[in-house]
Short mmCIF file of N, CA and C in Angstrom, two decimals:
data_model
loop_
_atom_site.label_atom_id
_atom_site.label_comp_id
_atom_site.label_asym_id
_atom_site.label_seq_id
_atom_site.Cartn_x
_atom_site.Cartn_y
_atom_site.Cartn_z
N MET A 1 136.73 95.37 79.51
CA MET A 1 135.94 96.43 80.12
C MET A 1 134.55 95.90 80.44
N THR A 2 134.08 96.15 81.65
CA THR A 2 132.78 95.67 82.09
C THR A 2 131.72 96.74 81.87
N THR A 3 130.63 96.33 81.27
CA THR A 3 129.50 97.24 81.05
C THR A 3 128.45 97.00 82.12
N VAL A 4 128.04 98.05 82.79
CA VAL A 4 127.01 97.94 83.81
C VAL A 4 125.68 98.26 83.17
N GLU A 5 124.74 97.32 83.29
CA GLU A 5 123.42 97.52 82.71
C GLU A 5 122.59 98.41 83.62
N TYR A 6 121.83 99.32 83.03
CA TYR A 6 120.99 100.24 83.79
C TYR A 6 119.82 99.49 84.41
N ASP A 7 119.55 99.73 85.68
CA ASP A 7 118.45 99.09 86.41
C ASP A 7 117.37 100.13 86.67
N ALA A 8 116.42 100.20 85.75
CA ALA A 8 115.36 101.19 85.86
C ALA A 8 114.50 100.99 87.10
N LEU A 9 114.20 99.73 87.45
CA LEU A 9 113.37 99.48 88.63
C LEU A 9 114.07 99.95 89.90
N ALA A 10 115.35 99.72 90.01
CA ALA A 10 116.09 100.18 91.19
C ALA A 10 116.09 101.70 91.25
N ALA A 11 116.24 102.34 90.11
CA ALA A 11 116.22 103.81 90.08
C ALA A 11 114.85 104.35 90.49
N LEU A 12 113.80 103.71 90.03
CA LEU A 12 112.44 104.13 90.40
C LEU A 12 112.18 103.89 91.88
N ARG A 13 112.62 102.73 92.39
CA ARG A 13 112.46 102.44 93.82
C ARG A 13 113.19 103.49 94.66
N SER A 14 114.41 103.80 94.29
CA SER A 14 115.19 104.76 95.09
C SER A 14 114.58 106.16 95.05
N ALA A 15 113.77 106.43 94.03
CA ALA A 15 113.08 107.72 93.94
C ALA A 15 111.76 107.70 94.70
N GLY A 16 111.41 106.55 95.29
CA GLY A 16 110.20 106.48 96.09
C GLY A 16 108.97 105.96 95.38
N LEU A 17 109.12 105.44 94.18
CA LEU A 17 107.97 104.88 93.48
C LEU A 17 107.77 103.44 93.93
N ALA A 18 106.53 103.09 94.21
CA ALA A 18 106.19 101.76 94.74
C ALA A 18 106.04 100.75 93.62
N VAL A 19 107.12 100.47 92.93
CA VAL A 19 107.05 99.57 91.78
C VAL A 19 106.75 98.13 92.17
N ASP A 20 107.06 97.74 93.39
CA ASP A 20 106.86 96.36 93.80
C ASP A 20 105.40 95.98 94.00
N VAL A 21 104.49 96.95 94.08
CA VAL A 21 103.07 96.63 94.21
C VAL A 21 102.39 96.50 92.85
N LEU A 22 103.12 96.77 91.80
CA LEU A 22 102.57 96.68 90.45
C LEU A 22 102.60 95.23 89.97
N SER A 23 101.83 94.96 88.94
CA SER A 23 101.83 93.62 88.35
C SER A 23 103.18 93.35 87.70
N SER A 24 103.46 92.08 87.49
CA SER A 24 104.74 91.72 86.86
C SER A 24 104.81 92.29 85.44
N ALA A 25 103.69 92.36 84.75
CA ALA A 25 103.67 92.94 83.40
C ALA A 25 104.04 94.42 83.43
N HIS A 26 103.50 95.14 84.41
CA HIS A 26 103.82 96.57 84.54
C HIS A 26 105.28 96.76 84.92
N ARG A 27 105.78 95.93 85.83
CA ARG A 27 107.20 96.01 86.21
C ARG A 27 108.11 95.72 85.02
N GLU A 28 107.69 94.79 84.18
CA GLU A 28 108.48 94.46 82.99
C GLU A 28 108.59 95.67 82.07
N VAL A 29 107.48 96.38 81.89
CA VAL A 29 107.50 97.59 81.05
C VAL A 29 108.42 98.63 81.67
N LEU A 30 108.27 98.87 82.97
CA LEU A 30 109.10 99.88 83.64
C LEU A 30 110.58 99.49 83.63
N ALA A 31 110.87 98.21 83.70
CA ALA A 31 112.27 97.75 83.69
C ALA A 31 112.96 98.09 82.37
N GLY A 32 112.19 98.26 81.33
CA GLY A 32 112.76 98.59 80.02
C GLY A 32 112.95 100.07 79.76
N LEU A 33 112.63 100.90 80.74
CA LEU A 33 112.77 102.34 80.54
C LEU A 33 114.23 102.77 80.49
N SER A 34 114.49 103.78 79.71
CA SER A 34 115.83 104.36 79.63
C SER A 34 116.04 105.30 80.82
N PRO A 35 117.28 105.69 81.08
CA PRO A 35 117.53 106.66 82.16
C PRO A 35 116.76 107.97 81.94
N GLN A 36 116.61 108.38 80.70
CA GLN A 36 115.86 109.61 80.42
C GLN A 36 114.39 109.45 80.74
N GLU A 37 113.83 108.29 80.41
CA GLU A 37 112.41 108.04 80.71
C GLU A 37 112.18 107.96 82.21
N VAL A 38 113.09 107.33 82.93
CA VAL A 38 112.99 107.29 84.39
C VAL A 38 113.05 108.71 84.94
N GLY A 39 113.91 109.53 84.37
CA GLY A 39 114.00 110.93 84.80
C GLY A 39 112.70 111.68 84.62
N VAL A 40 112.01 111.43 83.52
CA VAL A 40 110.71 112.07 83.27
C VAL A 40 109.70 111.62 84.31
N LEU A 41 109.64 110.29 84.58
CA LEU A 41 108.71 109.80 85.61
C LEU A 41 109.01 110.41 86.98
N ASN A 42 110.29 110.50 87.31
CA ASN A 42 110.66 111.09 88.60
C ASN A 42 110.30 112.55 88.67
N ASP A 43 110.45 113.26 87.57
CA ASP A 43 110.06 114.67 87.53
C ASP A 43 108.55 114.82 87.74
N ILE A 44 107.77 113.98 87.08
CA ILE A 44 106.32 114.02 87.24
C ILE A 44 105.95 113.69 88.68
N LYS A 45 106.58 112.68 89.27
CA LYS A 45 106.32 112.33 90.66
C LYS A 45 106.61 113.50 91.58
N ASN A 46 107.74 114.16 91.36
CA ASN A 46 108.09 115.32 92.20
C ASN A 46 107.07 116.44 92.07
N ARG A 47 106.57 116.67 90.87
CA ARG A 47 105.54 117.70 90.68
C ARG A 47 104.24 117.33 91.39
N LEU A 48 103.86 116.05 91.29
CA LEU A 48 102.65 115.60 91.98
C LEU A 48 102.81 115.70 93.49
N ASP A 49 103.98 115.30 93.99
CA ASP A 49 104.25 115.40 95.43
C ASP A 49 104.18 116.84 95.92
N ALA A 50 104.59 117.77 95.08
CA ALA A 50 104.62 119.18 95.46
C ALA A 50 103.22 119.76 95.66
N VAL A 51 102.23 119.19 94.98
CA VAL A 51 100.87 119.74 95.10
C VAL A 51 99.96 118.87 95.96
N GLU A 52 100.47 117.75 96.44
CA GLU A 52 99.67 116.86 97.28
C GLU A 52 99.59 117.40 98.70
N PRO A 53 98.43 117.29 99.32
CA PRO A 53 98.33 117.72 100.71
C PRO A 53 99.20 116.83 101.61
N ASP A 54 99.55 117.35 102.77
CA ASP A 54 100.40 116.61 103.71
C ASP A 54 99.75 115.33 104.21
N VAL A 55 98.43 115.34 104.36
CA VAL A 55 97.71 114.16 104.86
C VAL A 55 96.81 113.66 103.74
N VAL A 56 96.99 112.38 103.40
CA VAL A 56 96.19 111.77 102.35
C VAL A 56 95.41 110.63 102.98
N GLY A 57 94.16 110.47 102.57
CA GLY A 57 93.30 109.43 103.13
C GLY A 57 93.77 108.04 102.79
N GLN A 58 92.88 107.11 102.75
CA GLN A 58 93.18 105.69 102.53
C GLN A 58 93.34 105.35 101.06
N GLU A 59 94.21 106.04 100.38
CA GLU A 59 94.44 105.71 98.98
C GLU A 59 95.86 105.21 98.81
N VAL A 60 96.05 104.40 97.79
CA VAL A 60 97.37 103.87 97.51
C VAL A 60 98.10 104.87 96.62
N LYS A 61 99.29 105.24 97.03
CA LYS A 61 100.07 106.22 96.30
C LYS A 61 101.15 105.48 95.51
N LEU A 62 100.99 105.38 94.20
CA LEU A 62 101.94 104.66 93.36
C LEU A 62 102.98 105.57 92.75
N LEU A 63 102.62 106.79 92.47
CA LEU A 63 103.57 107.74 91.88
C LEU A 63 103.81 108.88 92.82
#
């Protein structure tokens, strides 16, 4: 039986988080997140997106 390892970075990328602009140390931490922790980050991102104005100035949006 083959076990598929969870890819937290891929899950975060597919949710629209810009993990590739982070430092390698930060990516390493995020890569170790569980599916539940990724779910919490995605929920927070969705909440932030819901209150963000449609047009944002020259800022980098990481979450």
